[in-house]
């Protein structure tokens, strides 16, 4: 089976397009950030948030409770039923009759509305958080009153915290507000909060608190996006004063620790920060709306969406209340506290957790979404999440005790933020600086150092009754949850590569208590700490990091903070996550989700508030059991091969003895062995692969023993660096051309045959040809023999009788027949040791006699003498010259390069693919030596590789496809065959960051069985929708490919669009469908000079003048789980 991905393809049992790492199991695993892993049975998708957080979805399909790791309960996966390599299951009992319906369990939990819900209303508040301070009187004494700290930006607009999206500090502030002031409301930390009743009335407010419509001084740069929750995109920035004129509001003082919770061990060393929280009433949601929906009476989409967003925030607020942890902005995933993680991990992830040498740890959590469904049903869609977080402490069981923090400078392995730097007493080498800077950028860290107190300070504190322990504690400086920033005043950099080098960074400072005219002292960061705090840096040659207004700090002061890990795609992390979803696959997936959900919902916070109590405040209750549904069982699809058909069984099918429907051909090959010392060797692997390819009816290089060819074209190398791989690749391609094109080993010459391949003919078509090697002994050029119906002449000869030149075609004379045999109908069978000729349409054994030249007339037909072709013996003509000579670049050789990798290193793989695709322009197939050597059944492994090789070598000449879609005539799809139907897939992939790009890929199915494809790729600025001009160009290109292949323009179009979120459906329908119509209209004009007449005279494409369009949005990143 062949799947495609924008990233790497790991061949572990299924079929892919690009990377082949075969594990011998079946099925497939899809990743939207790029990788594909094929493991042991069925198929499953890994879910990831669009924010690209590391949220792995559940594993679906091909599993049930009788065969956990292998292709359903029929055994260990793969495409070979009963012979799979899955890690469990076995063959299982015989399959019974296929039912028409079946009970399925889901990961949907009912959200029930209390009967007490009546005539009340939920109140929506807009939240603003403003910096504040303690008021001082005229004498400078604190009055105890909290007032707003007036700050304005450069445009004169009042500054305040941007909580368009939630963030950790806003969540902590609002949680403190709820506790300290006894308020009942739900919030996820963003600018919208909901309360089950009014929190205050106009009479509760101080004077002049009603917003005056005429006032102009309530300016703010807070945008309106997110006013109804994180899902509300908004349209444009709107000032809160404009949104809420005439509304009532109230200000609440809140005091929190800057950067940590108040129960943090260093909370006493972290300063308090004052804020004013302004709650402004902006809307109400009548409880009758909710009741009417439950009773199936409410149908207004706007009302439903507001209720859904309110319930979504209530759910998130409940999870935050009971101590679930989340990271970053707009929380989607909620993780369990560290003391619960060990009980939730599987054995593999537990091993990672216990590894004290790792700077990261696995974390498990859940994510939820409110779904409004038909018949008044409200559900909570819950899914499991596995991610990785940077450790704050070295692992010690999380059972309390004295835990050791994780410093960024690791003395055990001489590294900074996990990057080895060598001697810590020397400056970081320039080659390592980029990696160190990137690693620190990804981290959140604490800053902690202990200074030596001045004796006078100690005496002063003792006189105030402070103990030695208290004084010692006061000498510790702590800054929590910082990140590296760029210093705009110092070269816009965030890191300086030495703390004691005045050439890199220095500043001037007057000594404390010195006279006004005292000279300033020039300091480095190292000398500053030494002079002011009596603190000598241990590693003054290591860099310093800028963290914002708090300044620059030596990297040795930095301690890793607990935060979500960025870019967690390390091989062991991927394996750990896959192992987790192996452990909880099939029916176990819903059981695991239920378990995690019950643990989350049964928790209570330190004040005794539970998840259920938060929901009860809004008259809601969440069921503890997932719902069950009655599902219709779809008919089993059938695949048709050349010699038989196969039916799918639990996500697997049997490939044994199956001949591919339209096999591709291998016209020459090269072998690159990067695992020269491994056993089995690359030669053993390629021999096994070719044996399996023959069984599947794939055409291998003709008239030569492939084992002999493998020995002659293989190139081995022990180094894995880019230069050695590049050199090895070049030598392998050259050696392949020497063997096949130029016949340097004389194999073809000795056997009186020619190498058969394909080349670009004089009319530009891809044509079958035979190669006459080395005309005039010139490398870089070869002569071709084409089929007689394309170009019958192979040579220009001079006849000895009259010295006249004649067109001729070389022919073969055999002993068994007087008739001459065309060179395309003569071959050598090395395994049997004799020749075969095609006589009367059948291949029969034949004995070679000699070559002759058949004289070709001006009509491109052989000249006949008394019914016999006029011919000249091969050795008689003088100066016989090849007629058709082309450059070797126009000849397909090698068709593919087989690369034998020592391991699954991404760096080695990327180099191989770059050389293959960009330097040589040839297909490549990779296999990993350690994977192949571990196979108990190498034939199964190679059969899966053969599927992909067959797809890679498919072209317009061989129309290669492994199977057909049985059911329609000629193995096509009935609906597609009714009228010319163009089936198109469009997907968009967005890069990281706001300023990145979007890559749009379009594929079109060329044949009626949807097995042949053409593609096009476009690039645009980052967006969720495809730009109109980009989409028009893309569709026109695909329509051109379709008509070129089929000879007819499409009369119906089926679009599968991936990457559209629910909130963008309407915009996609409005803009993209019209762009597709415009593309089809313009295509008709460009190809025919006119378009279909339109009764509306639209001149741009509409439903009346364009083919019917079916536009299907594929929700590939959903979290729906359905298991028997």
PDB file of C-alpha atoms in Angstrom, residues 737-856:
ATOM      1  CA  UNK A 737      25.921   3.124 -16.183  1.00  0.00           C
ATOM      2  CA  UNK A 738      29.159   1.294 -16.969  1.00  0.00           C
ATOM      3  CA  UNK A 739      27.444  -2.044 -16.450  1.00  0.00           C
ATOM      4  CA  UNK A 740      24.109  -1.397 -18.135  1.00  0.00           C
ATOM      5  CA  UNK A 741      24.600   1.431 -20.624  1.00  0.00           C
ATOM      6  CA  UNK A 742      28.185   0.887 -21.737  1.00  0.00           C
ATOM      7  CA  UNK A 743      28.402  -2.876 -21.126  1.00  0.00           C
ATOM      8  CA  UNK A 744      31.901  -2.581 -19.631  1.00  0.00           C
ATOM      9  CA  UNK A 745      31.643  -6.135 -18.334  1.00  0.00           C
ATOM     10  CA  UNK A 746      30.641  -7.349 -21.864  1.00  0.00           C
ATOM     11  CA  UNK A 747      27.723  -9.325 -20.416  1.00  0.00           C
ATOM     12  CA  UNK A 748      25.287  -8.189 -23.084  1.00  0.00           C
ATOM     13  CA  UNK A 749      27.818  -8.541 -25.895  1.00  0.00           C
ATOM     14  CA  UNK A 750      28.698 -12.100 -24.891  1.00  0.00           C
ATOM     15  CA  UNK A 751      25.024 -13.074 -24.739  1.00  0.00           C
ATOM     16  CA  UNK A 752      24.209 -11.377 -28.096  1.00  0.00           C
ATOM     17  CA  UNK A 753      21.540  -9.130 -26.556  1.00  0.00           C
ATOM     18  CA  UNK A 754      21.046  -5.483 -25.633  1.00  0.00           C
ATOM     19  CA  UNK A 755      20.148  -3.693 -22.431  1.00  0.00           C
ATOM     20  CA  UNK A 756      16.484  -2.732 -22.494  1.00  0.00           C
ATOM     21  CA  UNK A 757      15.314   0.513 -20.903  1.00  0.00           C
ATOM     22  CA  UNK A 758      13.408   3.689 -21.765  1.00  0.00           C
ATOM     23  CA  UNK A 759      14.567   6.921 -23.314  1.00  0.00           C
ATOM     24  CA  UNK A 760      13.206  10.129 -24.703  1.00  0.00           C
ATOM     25  CA  UNK A 761      12.556   9.534 -28.396  1.00  0.00           C
ATOM     26  CA  UNK A 762      13.051  12.206 -31.103  1.00  0.00           C
ATOM     27  CA  UNK A 763       9.382  13.237 -30.809  1.00  0.00           C
ATOM     28  CA  UNK A 764       9.757  13.786 -27.052  1.00  0.00           C
ATOM     29  CA  UNK A 765       7.889  10.679 -25.893  1.00  0.00           C
ATOM     30  CA  UNK A 766       9.099   8.183 -23.336  1.00  0.00           C
ATOM     31  CA  UNK A 767       9.771   5.098 -25.429  1.00  0.00           C
ATOM     32  CA  UNK A 768      11.047   1.571 -24.943  1.00  0.00           C
ATOM     33  CA  UNK A 769      14.519   1.159 -26.371  1.00  0.00           C
ATOM     34  CA  UNK A 770      17.532  -1.127 -26.605  1.00  0.00           C
ATOM     35  CA  UNK A 771      20.953   0.329 -25.932  1.00  0.00           C
ATOM     36  CA  UNK A 772      23.867  -0.008 -28.335  1.00  0.00           C
ATOM     37  CA  UNK A 773      26.738   0.912 -26.013  1.00  0.00           C
ATOM     38  CA  UNK A 774      29.502   3.368 -26.641  1.00  0.00           C
ATOM     39  CA  UNK A 775      29.228   4.572 -30.266  1.00  0.00           C
ATOM     40  CA  UNK A 776      32.624   5.808 -31.357  1.00  0.00           C
ATOM     41  CA  UNK A 777      33.802   4.953 -27.816  1.00  0.00           C
ATOM     42  CA  UNK A 778      32.423   8.267 -26.570  1.00  0.00           C
ATOM     43  CA  UNK A 779      31.227   8.328 -22.980  1.00  0.00           C
ATOM     44  CA  UNK A 780      28.103  10.393 -22.379  1.00  0.00           C
ATOM     45  CA  UNK A 781      26.326   9.185 -25.524  1.00  0.00           C
ATOM     46  CA  UNK A 782      24.596   5.939 -26.456  1.00  0.00           C
ATOM     47  CA  UNK A 783      22.755   4.676 -29.502  1.00  0.00           C
ATOM     48  CA  UNK A 784      19.163   3.515 -29.387  1.00  0.00           C
ATOM     49  CA  UNK A 785      17.097   0.867 -31.105  1.00  0.00           C
ATOM     50  CA  UNK A 786      13.420   1.787 -30.936  1.00  0.00           C
ATOM     51  CA  UNK A 787      10.440  -0.358 -31.734  1.00  0.00           C
ATOM     52  CA  UNK A 788       9.673  -0.628 -35.448  1.00  0.00           C
ATOM     53  CA  UNK A 789       6.393   1.277 -35.184  1.00  0.00           C
ATOM     54  CA  UNK A 790       8.228   4.299 -33.742  1.00  0.00           C
ATOM     55  CA  UNK A 791      11.545   4.362 -35.595  1.00  0.00           C
ATOM     56  CA  UNK A 792      12.534   1.244 -37.553  1.00  0.00           C
ATOM     57  CA  UNK A 793      16.063   2.316 -38.478  1.00  0.00           C
ATOM     58  CA  UNK A 794      18.920   1.336 -36.202  1.00  0.00           C
ATOM     59  CA  UNK A 795      21.937   1.804 -38.514  1.00  0.00           C
ATOM     60  CA  UNK A 796      23.096   3.484 -41.692  1.00  0.00           C
ATOM     61  CA  UNK A 797      25.193   0.976 -43.648  1.00  0.00           C
ATOM     62  CA  UNK A 798      27.284   1.075 -46.806  1.00  0.00           C
ATOM     63  CA  UNK A 799      26.545  -1.883 -49.094  1.00  0.00           C
ATOM     64  CA  UNK A 800      29.799  -3.519 -50.309  1.00  0.00           C
ATOM     65  CA  UNK A 801      28.472  -4.285 -53.806  1.00  0.00           C
ATOM     66  CA  UNK A 802      27.875  -0.710 -54.898  1.00  0.00           C
ATOM     67  CA  UNK A 803      29.064   1.377 -51.949  1.00  0.00           C
ATOM     68  CA  UNK A 804      25.598   2.897 -51.582  1.00  0.00           C
ATOM     69  CA  UNK A 805      24.246   3.909 -48.211  1.00  0.00           C
ATOM     70  CA  UNK A 806      21.114   2.235 -46.905  1.00  0.00           C
ATOM     71  CA  UNK A 807      18.889   2.507 -43.869  1.00  0.00           C
ATOM     72  CA  UNK A 808      18.955  -0.763 -41.978  1.00  0.00           C
ATOM     73  CA  UNK A 809      17.698  -2.406 -38.837  1.00  0.00           C
ATOM     74  CA  UNK A 810      19.759  -4.956 -36.997  1.00  0.00           C
ATOM     75  CA  UNK A 811      17.936  -8.273 -36.716  1.00  0.00           C
ATOM     76  CA  UNK A 812      18.610 -11.683 -35.151  1.00  0.00           C
ATOM     77  CA  UNK A 813      18.783 -14.916 -37.107  1.00  0.00           C
ATOM     78  CA  UNK A 814      18.076 -18.045 -35.070  1.00  0.00           C
ATOM     79  CA  UNK A 815      18.684 -21.663 -35.958  1.00  0.00           C
ATOM     80  CA  UNK A 816      15.082 -22.777 -35.397  1.00  0.00           C
ATOM     81  CA  UNK A 817      13.487 -20.477 -38.005  1.00  0.00           C
ATOM     82  CA  UNK A 818      14.250 -18.852 -41.314  1.00  0.00           C
ATOM     83  CA  UNK A 819      12.344 -15.757 -40.245  1.00  0.00           C
ATOM     84  CA  UNK A 820      14.354 -12.902 -38.831  1.00  0.00           C
ATOM     85  CA  UNK A 821      13.662 -11.979 -35.191  1.00  0.00           C
ATOM     86  CA  UNK A 822      13.356  -8.364 -34.124  1.00  0.00           C
ATOM     87  CA  UNK A 823      15.835  -7.432 -31.359  1.00  0.00           C
ATOM     88  CA  UNK A 824      12.895  -6.629 -29.046  1.00  0.00           C
ATOM     89  CA  UNK A 825      11.713 -10.231 -29.496  1.00  0.00           C
ATOM     90  CA  UNK A 826      15.006 -11.849 -28.529  1.00  0.00           C
ATOM     91  CA  UNK A 827      16.332 -12.235 -25.001  1.00  0.00           C
ATOM     92  CA  UNK A 828      18.701 -14.240 -22.851  1.00  0.00           C
ATOM     93  CA  UNK A 829      17.444 -16.143 -19.795  1.00  0.00           C
ATOM     94  CA  UNK A 830      20.454 -16.324 -17.448  1.00  0.00           C
ATOM     95  CA  UNK A 831      18.823 -18.620 -14.890  1.00  0.00           C
ATOM     96  CA  UNK A 832      18.243 -21.227 -17.589  1.00  0.00           C
ATOM     97  CA  UNK A 833      21.303 -20.525 -19.693  1.00  0.00           C
ATOM     98  CA  UNK A 834      19.594 -20.170 -23.075  1.00  0.00           C
ATOM     99  CA  UNK A 835      17.958 -17.639 -25.379  1.00  0.00           C
ATOM    100  CA  UNK A 836      14.279 -17.154 -26.059  1.00  0.00           C
ATOM    101  CA  UNK A 837      12.583 -15.725 -29.129  1.00  0.00           C
ATOM    102  CA  UNK A 838       9.066 -14.465 -29.484  1.00  0.00           C
ATOM    103  CA  UNK A 839       7.461 -16.431 -32.281  1.00  0.00           C
ATOM    104  CA  UNK A 840       3.752 -16.212 -33.041  1.00  0.00           C
ATOM    105  CA  UNK A 841       3.277 -14.195 -29.855  1.00  0.00           C
ATOM    106  CA  UNK A 842       4.928 -16.769 -27.568  1.00  0.00           C
ATOM    107  CA  UNK A 843       8.350 -16.912 -25.999  1.00  0.00           C
ATOM    108  CA  UNK A 844      10.100 -20.159 -26.966  1.00  0.00           C
ATOM    109  CA  UNK A 845      13.678 -21.428 -26.518  1.00  0.00           C
ATOM    110  CA  UNK A 846      15.965 -20.485 -29.420  1.00  0.00           C
ATOM    111  CA  UNK A 847      19.599 -20.788 -30.468  1.00  0.00           C
ATOM    112  CA  UNK A 848      21.402 -17.724 -31.654  1.00  0.00           C
ATOM    113  CA  UNK A 849      22.880 -17.941 -35.168  1.00  0.00           C
ATOM    114  CA  UNK A 850      24.020 -14.491 -36.184  1.00  0.00           C
ATOM    115  CA  UNK A 851      23.111 -10.819 -36.585  1.00  0.00           C
ATOM    116  CA  UNK A 852      22.041  -9.399 -39.902  1.00  0.00           C
ATOM    117  CA  UNK A 853      20.979  -6.014 -41.216  1.00  0.00           C
ATOM    118  CA  UNK A 854      17.523  -5.777 -42.741  1.00  0.00           C
ATOM    119  CA  UNK A 855      17.399  -3.070 -45.424  1.00  0.00           C
ATOM    120  CA  UNK A 856      14.717  -0.471 -44.711  1.00  0.00           C
TER     121      UNK A 856
END
